[in-house]
XYZ file of C-alpha atoms in Angstrom:
313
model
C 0.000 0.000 0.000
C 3.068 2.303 1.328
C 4.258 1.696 -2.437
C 1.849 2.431 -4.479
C 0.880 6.027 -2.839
C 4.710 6.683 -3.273
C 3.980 5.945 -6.848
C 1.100 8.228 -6.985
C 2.397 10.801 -5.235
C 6.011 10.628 -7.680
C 3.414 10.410 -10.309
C 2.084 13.796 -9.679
C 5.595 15.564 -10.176
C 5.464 15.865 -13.882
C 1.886 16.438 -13.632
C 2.460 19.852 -11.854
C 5.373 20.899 -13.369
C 3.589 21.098 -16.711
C 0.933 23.462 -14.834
C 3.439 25.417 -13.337
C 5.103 25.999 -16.874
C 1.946 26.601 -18.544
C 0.385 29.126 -15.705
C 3.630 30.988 -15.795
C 3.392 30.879 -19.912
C -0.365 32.337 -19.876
C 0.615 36.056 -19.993
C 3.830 35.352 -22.665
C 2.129 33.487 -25.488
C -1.040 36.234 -25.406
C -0.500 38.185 -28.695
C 1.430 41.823 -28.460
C 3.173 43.684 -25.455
C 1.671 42.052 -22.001
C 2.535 45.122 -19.792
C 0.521 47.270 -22.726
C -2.396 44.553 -22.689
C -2.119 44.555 -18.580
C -2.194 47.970 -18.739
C -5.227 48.610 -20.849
C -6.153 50.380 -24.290
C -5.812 54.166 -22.247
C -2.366 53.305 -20.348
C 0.500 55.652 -20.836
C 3.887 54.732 -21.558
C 4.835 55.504 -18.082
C 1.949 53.213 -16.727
C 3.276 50.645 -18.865
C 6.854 51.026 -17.964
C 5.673 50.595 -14.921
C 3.961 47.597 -15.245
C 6.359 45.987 -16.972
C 9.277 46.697 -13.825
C 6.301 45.325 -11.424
C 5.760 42.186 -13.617
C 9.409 41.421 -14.253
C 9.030 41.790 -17.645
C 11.901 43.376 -18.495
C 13.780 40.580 -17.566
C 15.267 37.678 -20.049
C 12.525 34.906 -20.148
C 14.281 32.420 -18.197
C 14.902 34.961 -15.219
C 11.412 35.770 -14.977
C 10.636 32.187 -14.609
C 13.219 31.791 -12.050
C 11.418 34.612 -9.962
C 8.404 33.242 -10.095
C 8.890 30.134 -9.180
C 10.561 31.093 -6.166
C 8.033 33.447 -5.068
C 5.676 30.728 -5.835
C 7.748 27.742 -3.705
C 6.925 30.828 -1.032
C 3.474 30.733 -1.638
C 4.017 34.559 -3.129
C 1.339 34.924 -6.286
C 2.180 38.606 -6.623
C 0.166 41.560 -6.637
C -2.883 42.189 -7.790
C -2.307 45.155 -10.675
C -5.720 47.398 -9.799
C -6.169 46.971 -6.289
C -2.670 46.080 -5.214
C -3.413 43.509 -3.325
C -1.766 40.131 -2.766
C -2.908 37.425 -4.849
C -2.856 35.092 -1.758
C -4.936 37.053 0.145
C -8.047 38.117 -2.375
C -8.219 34.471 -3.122
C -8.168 33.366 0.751
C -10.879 36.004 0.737
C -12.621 34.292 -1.988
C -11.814 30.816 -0.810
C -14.916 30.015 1.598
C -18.217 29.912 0.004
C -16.743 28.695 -3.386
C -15.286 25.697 -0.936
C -18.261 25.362 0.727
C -20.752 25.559 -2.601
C -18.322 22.989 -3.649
C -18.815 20.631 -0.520
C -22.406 20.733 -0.669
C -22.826 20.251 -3.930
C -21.114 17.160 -3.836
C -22.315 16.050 -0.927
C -25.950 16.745 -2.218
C -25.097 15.341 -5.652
C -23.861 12.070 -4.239
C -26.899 11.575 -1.907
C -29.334 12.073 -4.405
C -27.211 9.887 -7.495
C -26.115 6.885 -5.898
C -29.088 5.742 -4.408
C -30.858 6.693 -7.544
C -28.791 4.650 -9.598
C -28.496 1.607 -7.319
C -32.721 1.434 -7.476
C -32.684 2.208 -11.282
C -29.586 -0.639 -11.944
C -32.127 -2.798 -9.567
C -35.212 -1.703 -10.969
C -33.717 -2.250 -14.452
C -36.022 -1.290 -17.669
C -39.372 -1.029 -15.669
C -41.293 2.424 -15.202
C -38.751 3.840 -11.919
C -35.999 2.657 -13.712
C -37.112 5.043 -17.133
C -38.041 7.579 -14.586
C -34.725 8.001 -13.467
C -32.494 8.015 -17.139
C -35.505 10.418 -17.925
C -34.746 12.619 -14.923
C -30.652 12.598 -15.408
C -31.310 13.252 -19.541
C -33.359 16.254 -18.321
C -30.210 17.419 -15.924
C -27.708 17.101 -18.739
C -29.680 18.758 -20.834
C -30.786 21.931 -19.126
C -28.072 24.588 -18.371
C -26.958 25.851 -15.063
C -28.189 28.855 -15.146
C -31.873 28.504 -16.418
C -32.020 25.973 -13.348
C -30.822 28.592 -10.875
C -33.036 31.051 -12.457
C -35.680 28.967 -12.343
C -35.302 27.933 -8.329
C -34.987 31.791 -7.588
C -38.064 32.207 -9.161
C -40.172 29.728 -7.516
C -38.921 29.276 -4.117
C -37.085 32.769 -3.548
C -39.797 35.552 -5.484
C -42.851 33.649 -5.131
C -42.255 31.368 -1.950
C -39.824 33.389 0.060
C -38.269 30.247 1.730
C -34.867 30.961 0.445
C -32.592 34.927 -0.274
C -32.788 35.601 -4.017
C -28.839 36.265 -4.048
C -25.598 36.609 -1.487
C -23.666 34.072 0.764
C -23.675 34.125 4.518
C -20.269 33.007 6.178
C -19.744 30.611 8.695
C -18.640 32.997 11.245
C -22.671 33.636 10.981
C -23.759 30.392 12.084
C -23.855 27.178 9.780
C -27.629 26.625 9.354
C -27.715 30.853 7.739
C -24.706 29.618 5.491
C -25.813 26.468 4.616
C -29.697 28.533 4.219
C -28.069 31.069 1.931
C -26.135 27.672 -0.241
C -29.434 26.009 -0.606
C -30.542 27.202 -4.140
C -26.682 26.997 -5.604
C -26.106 24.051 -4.364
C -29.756 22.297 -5.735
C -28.843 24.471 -9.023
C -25.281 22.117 -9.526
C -26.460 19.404 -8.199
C -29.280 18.864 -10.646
C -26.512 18.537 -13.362
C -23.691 17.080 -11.935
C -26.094 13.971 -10.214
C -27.141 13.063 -13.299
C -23.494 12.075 -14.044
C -22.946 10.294 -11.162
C -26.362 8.155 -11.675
C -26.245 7.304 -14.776
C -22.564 5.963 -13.850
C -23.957 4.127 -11.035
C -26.667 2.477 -12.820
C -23.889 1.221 -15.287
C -21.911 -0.080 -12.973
C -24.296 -1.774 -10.664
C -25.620 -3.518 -13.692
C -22.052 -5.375 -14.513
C -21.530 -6.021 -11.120
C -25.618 -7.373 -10.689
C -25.290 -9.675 -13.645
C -21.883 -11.286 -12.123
C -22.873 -15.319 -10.971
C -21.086 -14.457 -7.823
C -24.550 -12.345 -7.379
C -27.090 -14.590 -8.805
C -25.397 -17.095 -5.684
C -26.227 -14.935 -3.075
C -29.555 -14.212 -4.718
C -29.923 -17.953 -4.365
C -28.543 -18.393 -0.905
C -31.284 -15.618 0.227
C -28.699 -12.816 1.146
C -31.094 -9.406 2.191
C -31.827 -7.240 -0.849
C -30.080 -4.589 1.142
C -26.806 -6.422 1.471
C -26.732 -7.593 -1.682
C -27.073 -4.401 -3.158
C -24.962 -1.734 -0.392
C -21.972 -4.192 0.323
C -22.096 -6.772 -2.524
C -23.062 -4.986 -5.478
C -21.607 -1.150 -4.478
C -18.552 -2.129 -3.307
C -17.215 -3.696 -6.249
C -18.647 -1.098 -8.470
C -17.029 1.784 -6.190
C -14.401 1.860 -8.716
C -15.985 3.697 -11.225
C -18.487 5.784 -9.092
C -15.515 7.249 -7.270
C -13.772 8.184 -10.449
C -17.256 10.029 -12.133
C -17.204 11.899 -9.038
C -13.769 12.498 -9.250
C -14.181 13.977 -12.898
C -17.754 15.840 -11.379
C -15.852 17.702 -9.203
C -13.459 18.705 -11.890
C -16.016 20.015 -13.801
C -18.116 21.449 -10.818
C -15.051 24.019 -10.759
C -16.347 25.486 -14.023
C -19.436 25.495 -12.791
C -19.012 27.227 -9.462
C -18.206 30.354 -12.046
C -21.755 30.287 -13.482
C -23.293 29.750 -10.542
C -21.825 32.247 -8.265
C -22.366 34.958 -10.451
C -26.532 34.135 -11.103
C -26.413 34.217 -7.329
C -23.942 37.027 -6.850
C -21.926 34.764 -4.105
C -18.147 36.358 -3.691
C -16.399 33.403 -4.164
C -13.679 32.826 -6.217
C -15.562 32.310 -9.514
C -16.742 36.074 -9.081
C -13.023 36.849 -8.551
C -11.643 34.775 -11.940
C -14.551 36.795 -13.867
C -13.593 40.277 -12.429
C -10.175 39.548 -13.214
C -10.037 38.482 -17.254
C -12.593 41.932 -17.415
C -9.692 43.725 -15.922
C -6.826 41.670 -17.658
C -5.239 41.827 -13.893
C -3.415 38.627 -15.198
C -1.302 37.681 -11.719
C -4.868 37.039 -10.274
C -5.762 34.444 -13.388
C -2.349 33.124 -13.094
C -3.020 32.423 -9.196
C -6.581 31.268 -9.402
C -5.646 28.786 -11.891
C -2.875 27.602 -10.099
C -5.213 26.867 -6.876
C -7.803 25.231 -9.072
C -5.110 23.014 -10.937
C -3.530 22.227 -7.411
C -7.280 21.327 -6.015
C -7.947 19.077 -9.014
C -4.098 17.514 -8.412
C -5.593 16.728 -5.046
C -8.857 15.432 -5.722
C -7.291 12.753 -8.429
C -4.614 11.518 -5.923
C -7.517 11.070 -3.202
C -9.462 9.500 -6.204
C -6.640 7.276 -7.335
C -5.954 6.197 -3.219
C -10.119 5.542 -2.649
C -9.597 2.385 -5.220
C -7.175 0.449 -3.159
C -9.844 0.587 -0.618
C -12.787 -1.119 -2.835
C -10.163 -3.268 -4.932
C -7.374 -5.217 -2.837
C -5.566 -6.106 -6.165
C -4.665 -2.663 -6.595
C -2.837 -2.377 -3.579
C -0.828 -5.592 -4.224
């Protein structure tokens, strides 16, 4: 086991250097001057001189490199070029609701998908069964934003239950935060659980028609065992890796989302930023988001030693 997270982990090493190289790349291969296009269309020279001292632009190629990756092995992301802040800190800013939008989402997602998939692998080409597939086409097929639209208009203008927009923080209490995450999170989960369903479903019906299932059928095993420990376990595999991939595309989806429900997380910060071309925030919040996703695949990848013991021979 010891040996093959050692090989995941070394596995990861060429895996972030590309990122690093092609984060630190992103302002270079952009066509023209980057301090002028930092700088905007009504910059003067001296802005853009200036600029392009701040940015280290001025510098051979290589050298640049070199001081960015050592500011960046010292978790320095440089300034931001409007409000002259550090990087670090607007993101850290940014970092809790798009976290927690994230968490519940999944966690939402996952309650709703599996259990729908198990009873439609179970219930297999009867009416629930077609109920389901109908209800995860219908998900894939309707866009984020007409969902959250839709849930504002229902449950926010008409009903009142839930705010129409904003995020409260923890430091407010969990049940207001996780009140004020209740739309978002329905909003992404309504896409992203059709994935993981329709996965499940898939899986579970391998695994079903295996004879090592038809002989517990036979011996009488409880439905519920057969289907929670028998059946799920060996098809953990591939559930764990859709939600794996779910998450990574939940990321793009947290932009969407945050700005139909005007929550300052860090999707509203990536969006203010390319309208601004303040490029050392992009840079930085692409760097966190490709470091998250690093993390999520190497907990992904270490999840299927624990539902496969071959793997970790």
């Amino acid at each position: 086991m010891i040996r093959y997270i050692a090989l995941r982990l070394l596995a990861l090493l060429p895996v972030a250097g590309c990122v690093v190289i092609a984060v630190f790349m992103l302002l270079h291969l952009s066509p023209g001057d980057p301090a002028a296009m930092v700088a905007g269309d009504l910059a003067s020279p001296e802005q853009i001189a200036r600029i392009r001292a701040r940015l280290h632009l001025d510098q051979p190629l290589y050298l640049q490199f070199a001081i960015w990756l050592i500011n960046l092995l010292h978790l320095d992301l440089g300034f931001s070029v409007f409000s002259d802040q550090p990087v670090a800190r607007l993101i850290a800013q940014r970092l809790e609701p798009t976290l927690m939008l994230a968490l519940t989402t999944t966690i939402l997602s996952v309650a709703i998908a599996v259990p729908l998939g198990i009873l439609a692998a179970w219930k297999a080409r009867r009416p629930i069964d077609r109920l389901a597939m109908g209800m995860s086409v219908l998900g894939f097929s309707v866009p984020a934003f007409v969902v959250g639209y839709g849930l504002i208009y229902v449950f926010s203008i008409n009903l009142g239950w839930f705010p129409v927009q904003g995020y409260k923080p923890i430091s407010s209490g969990l049940a207001a935060c996780l009140h004020s995450l209740t739309l978002p999170s329905v909003t992404l989960a309504f896409v992203f659980s059709a994935l993981v369903a329709r996965v499940t479903r898939a899986a579970m019906l391998e695994i079903l028609a295996e004879d090592y299932m038809r002989t517990a059928r036979a011996k009488g095993a409880a439905t519920a065992r057969l289907l929670w420990i028998h059946a799920l376990k060996n098809a953990g595999v591939p559930v764990m890796t859709v939600i794996g991939v779910s998450f990574a595309a939940l990321v793009g989806g947290v932009v969407v989302t945050e700005s139909v429900f005007n929550i300052p997380g860090v999707g509203r910060l990536t969006i203010d930023a390319i309208l601004h071309r303040d490029y050392p925030i992009v840079q930085g919040v692409i760097l966190m988001f490709s470091a998250l996703l690093i993390l999520i695949n190497l907990a992904v990848d270490l999840s299927y030693a624990l539902f496969d013991p071959r793997i970790r021979s």
